XYZ file of C-alpha atoms in Angstrom:
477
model
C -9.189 16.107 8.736
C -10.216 15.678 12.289
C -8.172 13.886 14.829
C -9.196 13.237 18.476
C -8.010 15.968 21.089
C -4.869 14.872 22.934
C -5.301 13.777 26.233
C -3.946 16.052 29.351
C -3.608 13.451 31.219
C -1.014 11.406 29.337
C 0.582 14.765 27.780
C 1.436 15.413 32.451
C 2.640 11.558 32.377
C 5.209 12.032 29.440
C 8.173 12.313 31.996
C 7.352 8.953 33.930
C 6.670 7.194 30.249
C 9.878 7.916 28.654
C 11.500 6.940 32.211
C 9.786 3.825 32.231
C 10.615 3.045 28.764
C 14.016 3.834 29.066
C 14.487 1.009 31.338
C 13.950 -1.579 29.007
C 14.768 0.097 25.795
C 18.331 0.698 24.717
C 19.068 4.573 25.104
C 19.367 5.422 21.263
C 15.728 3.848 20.994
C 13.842 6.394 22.817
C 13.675 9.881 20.917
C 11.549 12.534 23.644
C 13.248 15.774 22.201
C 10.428 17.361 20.311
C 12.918 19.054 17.602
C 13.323 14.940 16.766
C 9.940 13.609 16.805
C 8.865 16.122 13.715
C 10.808 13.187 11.727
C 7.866 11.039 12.548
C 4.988 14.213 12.394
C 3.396 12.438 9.375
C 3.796 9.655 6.481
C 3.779 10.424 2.783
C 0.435 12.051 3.249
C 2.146 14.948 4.038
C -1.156 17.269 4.133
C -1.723 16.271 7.925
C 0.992 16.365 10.487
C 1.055 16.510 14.146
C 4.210 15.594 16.417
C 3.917 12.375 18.646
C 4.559 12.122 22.353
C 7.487 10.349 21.816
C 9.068 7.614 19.330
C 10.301 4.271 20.316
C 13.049 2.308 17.839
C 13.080 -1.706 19.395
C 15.289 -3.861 17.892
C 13.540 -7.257 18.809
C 10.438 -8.543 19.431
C 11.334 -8.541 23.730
C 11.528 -4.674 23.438
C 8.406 -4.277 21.617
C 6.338 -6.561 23.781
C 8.030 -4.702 27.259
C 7.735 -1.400 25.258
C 3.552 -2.079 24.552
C 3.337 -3.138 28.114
C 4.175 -0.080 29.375
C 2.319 1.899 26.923
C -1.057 -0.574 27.843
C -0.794 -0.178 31.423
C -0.298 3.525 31.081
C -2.829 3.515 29.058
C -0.997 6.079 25.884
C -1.916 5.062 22.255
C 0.560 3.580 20.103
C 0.748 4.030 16.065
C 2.725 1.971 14.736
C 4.858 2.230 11.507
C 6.682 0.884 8.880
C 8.814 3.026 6.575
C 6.479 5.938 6.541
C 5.556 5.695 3.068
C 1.647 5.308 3.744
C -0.662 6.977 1.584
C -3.290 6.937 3.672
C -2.375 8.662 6.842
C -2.283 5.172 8.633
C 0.746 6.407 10.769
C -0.142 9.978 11.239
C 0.203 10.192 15.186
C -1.758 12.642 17.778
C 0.503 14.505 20.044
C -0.548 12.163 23.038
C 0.572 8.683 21.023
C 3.601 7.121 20.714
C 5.001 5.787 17.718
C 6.456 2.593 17.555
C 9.034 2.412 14.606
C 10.335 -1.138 13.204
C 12.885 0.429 11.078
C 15.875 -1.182 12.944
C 14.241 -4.838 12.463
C 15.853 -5.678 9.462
C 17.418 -8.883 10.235
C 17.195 -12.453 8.158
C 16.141 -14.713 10.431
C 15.650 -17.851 8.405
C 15.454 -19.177 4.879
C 14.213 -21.858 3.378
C 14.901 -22.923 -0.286
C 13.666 -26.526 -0.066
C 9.967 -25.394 1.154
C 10.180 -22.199 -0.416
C 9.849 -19.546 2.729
C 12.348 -16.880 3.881
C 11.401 -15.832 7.914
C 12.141 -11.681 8.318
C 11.683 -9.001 10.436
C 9.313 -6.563 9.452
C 11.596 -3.541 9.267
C 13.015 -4.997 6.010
C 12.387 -3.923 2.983
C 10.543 -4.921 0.573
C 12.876 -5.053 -2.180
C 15.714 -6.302 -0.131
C 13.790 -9.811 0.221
C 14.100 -10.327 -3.409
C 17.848 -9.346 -2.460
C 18.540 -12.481 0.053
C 17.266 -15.110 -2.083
C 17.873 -13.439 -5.809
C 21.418 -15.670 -6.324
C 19.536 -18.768 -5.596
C 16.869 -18.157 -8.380
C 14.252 -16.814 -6.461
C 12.068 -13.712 -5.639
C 9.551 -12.153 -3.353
C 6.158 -11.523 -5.575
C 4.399 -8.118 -4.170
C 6.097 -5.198 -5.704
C 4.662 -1.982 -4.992
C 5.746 0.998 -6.796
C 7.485 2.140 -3.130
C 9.216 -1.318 -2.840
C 12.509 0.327 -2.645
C 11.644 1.939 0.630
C 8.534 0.596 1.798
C 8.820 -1.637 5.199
C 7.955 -5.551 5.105
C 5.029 -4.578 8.083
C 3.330 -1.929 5.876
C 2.871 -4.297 3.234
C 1.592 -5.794 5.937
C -0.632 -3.522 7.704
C -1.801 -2.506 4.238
C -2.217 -5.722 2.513
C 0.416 -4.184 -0.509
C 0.636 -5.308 -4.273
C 2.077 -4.405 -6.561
C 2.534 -4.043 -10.464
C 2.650 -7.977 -10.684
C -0.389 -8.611 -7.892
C -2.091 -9.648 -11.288
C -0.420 -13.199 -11.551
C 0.884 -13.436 -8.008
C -1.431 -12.021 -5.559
C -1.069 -9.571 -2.850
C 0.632 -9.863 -0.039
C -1.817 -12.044 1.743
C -1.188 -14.379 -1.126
C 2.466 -14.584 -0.075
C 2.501 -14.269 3.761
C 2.797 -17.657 5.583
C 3.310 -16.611 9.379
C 3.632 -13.965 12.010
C 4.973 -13.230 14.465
C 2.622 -10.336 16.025
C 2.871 -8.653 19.719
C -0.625 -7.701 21.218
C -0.990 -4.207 23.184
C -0.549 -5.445 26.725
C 2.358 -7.034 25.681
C 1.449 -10.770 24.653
C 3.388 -12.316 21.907
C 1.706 -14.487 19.222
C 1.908 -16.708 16.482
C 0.071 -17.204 13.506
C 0.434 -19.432 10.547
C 3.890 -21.069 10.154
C 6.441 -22.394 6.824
C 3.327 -23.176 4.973
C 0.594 -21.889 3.108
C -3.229 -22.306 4.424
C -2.562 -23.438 8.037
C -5.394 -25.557 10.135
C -8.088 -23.189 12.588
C -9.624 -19.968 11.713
C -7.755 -17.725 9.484
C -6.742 -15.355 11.727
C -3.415 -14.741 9.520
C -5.915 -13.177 6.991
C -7.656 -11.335 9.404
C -3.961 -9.602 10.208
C -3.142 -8.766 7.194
C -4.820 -5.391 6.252
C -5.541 -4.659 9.537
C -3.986 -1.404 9.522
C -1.966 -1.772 12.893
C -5.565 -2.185 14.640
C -4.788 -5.290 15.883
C -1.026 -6.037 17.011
C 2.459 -4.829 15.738
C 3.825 -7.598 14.032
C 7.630 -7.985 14.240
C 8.128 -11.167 12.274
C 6.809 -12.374 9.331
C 7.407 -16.083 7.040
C 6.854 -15.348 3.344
C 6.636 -17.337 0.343
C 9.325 -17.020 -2.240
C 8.778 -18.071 -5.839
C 11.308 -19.442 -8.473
C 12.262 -17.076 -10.959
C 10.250 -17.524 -14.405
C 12.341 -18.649 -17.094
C 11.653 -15.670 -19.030
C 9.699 -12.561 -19.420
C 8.623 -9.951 -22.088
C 6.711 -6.858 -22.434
C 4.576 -4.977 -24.965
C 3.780 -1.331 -24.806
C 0.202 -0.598 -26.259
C -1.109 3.233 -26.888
C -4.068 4.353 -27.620
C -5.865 7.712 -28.644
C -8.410 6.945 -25.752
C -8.155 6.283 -22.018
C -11.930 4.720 -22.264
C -10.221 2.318 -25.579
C -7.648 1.583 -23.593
C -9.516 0.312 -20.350
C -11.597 -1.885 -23.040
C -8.915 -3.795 -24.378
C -7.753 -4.349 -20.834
C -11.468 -5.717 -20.175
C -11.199 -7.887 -23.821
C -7.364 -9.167 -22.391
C -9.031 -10.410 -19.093
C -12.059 -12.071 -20.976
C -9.875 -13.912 -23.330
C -8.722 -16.071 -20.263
C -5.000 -15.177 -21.008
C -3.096 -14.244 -17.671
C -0.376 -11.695 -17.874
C 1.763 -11.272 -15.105
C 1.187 -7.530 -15.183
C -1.098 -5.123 -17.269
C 0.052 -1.213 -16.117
C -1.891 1.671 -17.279
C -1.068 5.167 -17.955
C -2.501 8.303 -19.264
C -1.764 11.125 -21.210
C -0.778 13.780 -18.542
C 1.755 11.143 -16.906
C 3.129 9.746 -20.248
C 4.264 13.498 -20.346
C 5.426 14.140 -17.029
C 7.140 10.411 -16.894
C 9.097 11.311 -20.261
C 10.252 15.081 -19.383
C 11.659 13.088 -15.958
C 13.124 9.485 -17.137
C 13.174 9.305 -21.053
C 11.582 5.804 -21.306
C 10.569 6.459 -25.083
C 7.028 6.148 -24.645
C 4.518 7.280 -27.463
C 2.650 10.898 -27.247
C -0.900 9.389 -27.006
C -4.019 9.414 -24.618
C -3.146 6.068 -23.001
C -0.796 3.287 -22.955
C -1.129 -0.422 -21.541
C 2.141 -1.961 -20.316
C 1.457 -5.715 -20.648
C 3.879 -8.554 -19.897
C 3.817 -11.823 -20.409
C 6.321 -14.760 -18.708
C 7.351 -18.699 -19.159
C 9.311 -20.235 -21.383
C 10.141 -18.368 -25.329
C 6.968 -20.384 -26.792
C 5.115 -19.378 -24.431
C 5.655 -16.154 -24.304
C 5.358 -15.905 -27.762
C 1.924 -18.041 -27.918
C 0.562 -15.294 -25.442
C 1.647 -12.058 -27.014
C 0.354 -12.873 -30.089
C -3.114 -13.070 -28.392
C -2.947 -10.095 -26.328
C -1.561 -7.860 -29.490
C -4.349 -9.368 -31.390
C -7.044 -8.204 -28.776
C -4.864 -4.907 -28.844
C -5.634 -4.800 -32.663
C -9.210 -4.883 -32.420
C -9.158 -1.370 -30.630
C -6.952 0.529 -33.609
C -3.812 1.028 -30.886
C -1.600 4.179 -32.831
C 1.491 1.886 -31.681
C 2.113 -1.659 -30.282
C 5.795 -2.328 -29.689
C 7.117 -5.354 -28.649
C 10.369 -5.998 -26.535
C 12.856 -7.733 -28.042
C 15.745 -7.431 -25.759
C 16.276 -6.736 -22.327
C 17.343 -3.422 -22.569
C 14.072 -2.615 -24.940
C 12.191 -4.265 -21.351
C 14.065 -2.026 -19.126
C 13.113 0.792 -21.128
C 9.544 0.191 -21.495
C 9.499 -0.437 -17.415
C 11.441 2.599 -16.950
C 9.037 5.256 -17.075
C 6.217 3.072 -15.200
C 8.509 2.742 -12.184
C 9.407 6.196 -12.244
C 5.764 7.902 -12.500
C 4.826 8.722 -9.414
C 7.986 10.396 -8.854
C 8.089 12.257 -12.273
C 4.386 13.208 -11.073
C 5.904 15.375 -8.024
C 7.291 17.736 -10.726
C 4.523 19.073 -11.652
C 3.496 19.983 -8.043
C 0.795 18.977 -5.483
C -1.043 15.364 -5.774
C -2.859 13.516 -3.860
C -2.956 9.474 -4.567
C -6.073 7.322 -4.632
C -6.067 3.727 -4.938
C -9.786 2.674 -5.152
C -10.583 -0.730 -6.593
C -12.977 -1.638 -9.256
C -14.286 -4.777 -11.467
C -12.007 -4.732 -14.771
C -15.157 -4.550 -16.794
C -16.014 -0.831 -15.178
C -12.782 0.041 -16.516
C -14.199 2.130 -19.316
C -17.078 3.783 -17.745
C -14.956 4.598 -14.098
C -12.253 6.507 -16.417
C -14.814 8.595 -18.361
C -16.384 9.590 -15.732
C -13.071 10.660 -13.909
C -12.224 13.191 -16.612
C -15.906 14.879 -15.983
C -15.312 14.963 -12.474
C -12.218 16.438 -13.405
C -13.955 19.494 -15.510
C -16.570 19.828 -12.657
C -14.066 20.194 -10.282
C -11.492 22.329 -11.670
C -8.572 20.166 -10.840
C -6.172 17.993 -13.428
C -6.095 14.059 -13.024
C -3.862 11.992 -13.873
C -4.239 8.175 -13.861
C -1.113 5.605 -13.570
C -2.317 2.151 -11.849
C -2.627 -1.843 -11.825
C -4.709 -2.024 -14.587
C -4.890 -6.102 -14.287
C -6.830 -6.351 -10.903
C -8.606 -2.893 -11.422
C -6.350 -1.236 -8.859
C -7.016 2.587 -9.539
C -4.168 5.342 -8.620
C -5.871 8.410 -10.086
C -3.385 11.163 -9.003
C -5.087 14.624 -8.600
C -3.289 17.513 -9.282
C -3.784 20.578 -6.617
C -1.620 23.721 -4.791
C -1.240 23.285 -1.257
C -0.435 27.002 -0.974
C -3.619 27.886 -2.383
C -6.295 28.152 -0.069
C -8.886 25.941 -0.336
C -7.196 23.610 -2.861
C -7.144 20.849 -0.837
C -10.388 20.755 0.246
C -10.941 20.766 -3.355
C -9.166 18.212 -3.943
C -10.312 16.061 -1.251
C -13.827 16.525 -1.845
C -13.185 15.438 -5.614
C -11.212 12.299 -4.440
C -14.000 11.187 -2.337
C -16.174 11.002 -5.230
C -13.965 9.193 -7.134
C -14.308 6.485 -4.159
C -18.002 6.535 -3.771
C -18.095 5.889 -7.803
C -15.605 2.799 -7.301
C -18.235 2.006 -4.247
C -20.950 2.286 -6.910
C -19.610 0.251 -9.892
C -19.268 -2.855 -7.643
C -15.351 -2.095 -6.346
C -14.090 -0.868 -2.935
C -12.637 1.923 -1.180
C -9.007 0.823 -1.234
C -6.583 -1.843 -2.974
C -3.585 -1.607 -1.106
C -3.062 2.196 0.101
C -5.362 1.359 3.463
C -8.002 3.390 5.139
C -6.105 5.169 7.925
C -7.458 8.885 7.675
C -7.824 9.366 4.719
C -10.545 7.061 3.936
C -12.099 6.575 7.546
C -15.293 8.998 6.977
C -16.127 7.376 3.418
C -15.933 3.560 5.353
C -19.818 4.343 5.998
C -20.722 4.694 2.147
C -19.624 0.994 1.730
C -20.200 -0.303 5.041
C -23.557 -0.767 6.496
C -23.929 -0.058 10.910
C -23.611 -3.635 11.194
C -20.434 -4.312 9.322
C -19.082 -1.709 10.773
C -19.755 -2.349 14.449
C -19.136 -6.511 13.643
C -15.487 -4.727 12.208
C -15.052 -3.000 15.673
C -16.282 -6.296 17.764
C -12.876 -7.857 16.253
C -10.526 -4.883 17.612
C -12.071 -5.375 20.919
C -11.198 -8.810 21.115
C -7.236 -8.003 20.172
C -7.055 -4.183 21.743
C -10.342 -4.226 24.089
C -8.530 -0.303 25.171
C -8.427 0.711 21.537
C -5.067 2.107 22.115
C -3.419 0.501 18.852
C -3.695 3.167 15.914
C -7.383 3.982 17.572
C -7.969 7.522 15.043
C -7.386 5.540 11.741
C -9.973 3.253 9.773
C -13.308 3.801 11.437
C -15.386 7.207 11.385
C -14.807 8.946 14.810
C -18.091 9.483 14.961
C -18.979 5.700 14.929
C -16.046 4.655 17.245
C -16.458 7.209 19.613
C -17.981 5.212 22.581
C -15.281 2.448 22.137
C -12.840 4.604 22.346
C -13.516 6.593 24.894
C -14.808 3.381 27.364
């Protein structure tokens, strides 16, 4: 993957820099010594790493604004980042950036039961929302499979969702305000304690920006009541292709679960020999659950399990107690993890129309023949939020090319059947060279027009999103 050279110029200035930043930084937050930067060298995509300049660690949104000040004047890049758990390379760093970490921004800053907000900052995690507000009856919607660890501003940066997106929405569904800090410095705020604020929507044009635009430090999100209840029914089918057609049948029938989770033969497998969730040995399951009052639920599952029926499912199994819930969530929550057992992956998350579900799958096990590398497929089934996971030996050469060059396909077909290149993993590296098979010159350069008018030095994250090729002149001007 190919990364802009590092600059000489800023790589002779490091000295003055970390001086500089020292000055208005506490001392613990500036980390120079290069044995301690290779804890920042990459995110979860692991295949690419490259040691930044230095890493900054602010505490407030004062240090980040003087800490981007100096960086903008000086004129060194800046990648920000969450956690680090980006699939996507979107906080990979070049060894003339700095990355600025909000990991020590974990702070409550304001809740709101009455109008239904909690105010954050964006070092928190995501789980740990649901964790303020949980004894009051309420929760924080998005719930991405990383949710344990994953940072409040990747979700963010990356517009996250999660296994119940279906029902609830993403995260720009859920965000109400932020508070973001522009490259020279300049501190801003957008939206407020309420959905849909008055103006342009530049709130929405934030979130999934990727870091392009600002590093946002606070951030007001909507909280939801707890449902009065909620069930589950695990579905499996002799058929991955079946099994994306009753999803398409559930969807048609106008009945909205809160989550429909799909997983394949080679991860039903792997998930079992890791976490024991009980799960049948077929080609496919669907996870589907329901929520609302016992009536309701009811009244729903017995329309979803007769859709299931119509496809001959070799087992369709109910919960009927919590534990039998916990069970059946077990394995789904633990699947990218039970995945790592088996070696290598790499993690897509294209995005297609529900409907494509069938055709996208069969045509994922050909590419998989053609190619010469095991897939297997574990992802939002609901909202058509792909995660085929491709199997692949990083010590064998030319295996990730391999494997690279057969997940690119798999995002041009998602391109072709209507969908998009991403659902909530980002662009960042990974993606940037495909942008071009879904973007025409003119989206792309309208795309760039916006980061000019927030970062007119393209010194925010300026290797990620857009082909280097096609950015090159901004960049460099």
């Amino acid at each position: 993957m190919q990364m802009p050279e590092p600059n000489p110029a800023i790589l002779a200035r490091k000295a003055d820099l970390v001086a500089r930043l020292r000055k208005v930084l506490p001392p613990d937050a500036v980390i120079e010594d290069p044995v301690e930067t290779r804890a920042y060298e990459c995110d979860a995509l692991t295949a690419y790493k490259c040691p930044p300049l230095a890493v900054l660690l602010p505490a407030t949104t004062r240090e980040v604004s003087d800490a981007l000040a100096i960086c903008h004047e000086m004129g060194v890049p800046v990648v920000p980042r969450g956690a680090g758990t980006s699939l996507a390379g979107g906080a990979l760093p070049t060894a003339d950036s700095v990355i600025l970490g909000v990991a020590r921004m974990t702070e409550v800053l304001e809740t709101d039961y009455e109008n239904r907000f909690i105010r954050v900052q964006t070092g928190r995690t995501n789980l740990s929302v649901t964790g303020a507000v949980e004894e009051e009856g309420f929760f924080y919607a998005p719930d991405p499979s990383s949710q344990l660890a994953c940072a409040i501003a990747g979700n963010i940066a990356m517009n996250s969702g999660g296994a119940h997106c279906l029902k609830y929405g993403v995260t720009t569904n859920n965000l109400m305000g932020v508070t973001m800090v522009l490259m020279d410095g300049t501190v801003i705020e957008l939206g407020g304690t309420h959905l849909d604020a008055a103006g342009y929507d530049l709130l929405g044009l934030v979130c999934g920006s990727e870091g392009q635009l600002g590093v946002v430090t606070e951030a007001t999100l909507r909280i939801l009541r707890k449902p009065e209840g909620a069930r589950p029914v695990l579905i499996g089918f002799d058929s991955s292709e079946v099994a994306g057609a009753c999803v398409s049948d559930i969807i048609k029938a106008g009945v909205l679960p809160v989550a429909i989770e799909f997983m394949d033969r080679p991860c039903i497998r792997a998930t079992e020999d890791f976490a024991g969730a009980g799960y049948p040995d077929c080609e496919a399951l669907l996870i589907v659950e329901v929520e609302g009052s016992e009536a309701e639920i009811d009244a729903q599952l017995a329309l979803i399990e007769e859709i299931a029926r119509r496809h001959d499912p070799v087992e369709l199994r109910q919960s009927r107690s919590a534990e039998e819930s916990a069970a059946i969530w077990k394995g789904r929550k633990s699947a990218f993890g039970a995945m790592g057992q088996l070696g290598d992956y790499m993690c897509l998350d294209g995005t297609i129309p529900v409907s494509a579900l069938p055709h996208v799958l069969g045509r994922i096990g050909e590419m998989s023949r053609e190619f010469g590398l095991d897939v297997a497929n574990v992802f939002h089934a609901g909202d058509g939020n792909m995660h085929p996971l491709i199997l692949f030996d990083a010590n064998k050469p030319g295996d990730l090319e391999t494997c690279e060059a057969f997940g690119a396909e798999i995002l041009k077909l998602c391109v072709e059947v209507g969908g998009c290149l991403t659902g909530e993993h980002g662009v960042g590296i990974e993606k940037r060279d495909l942008m071009a098979h879904q973007y025409g010159e003119a989206d792309l350069a309208a795309q760039m027009d916006v980061k000019d008018v927030f970062d007119p030095k393209w010194l925010l994250n300026p290797a990620k999103v857009f082909p280097l090729d096609v950015s090159g002149t901004r960049r460099a001007a």
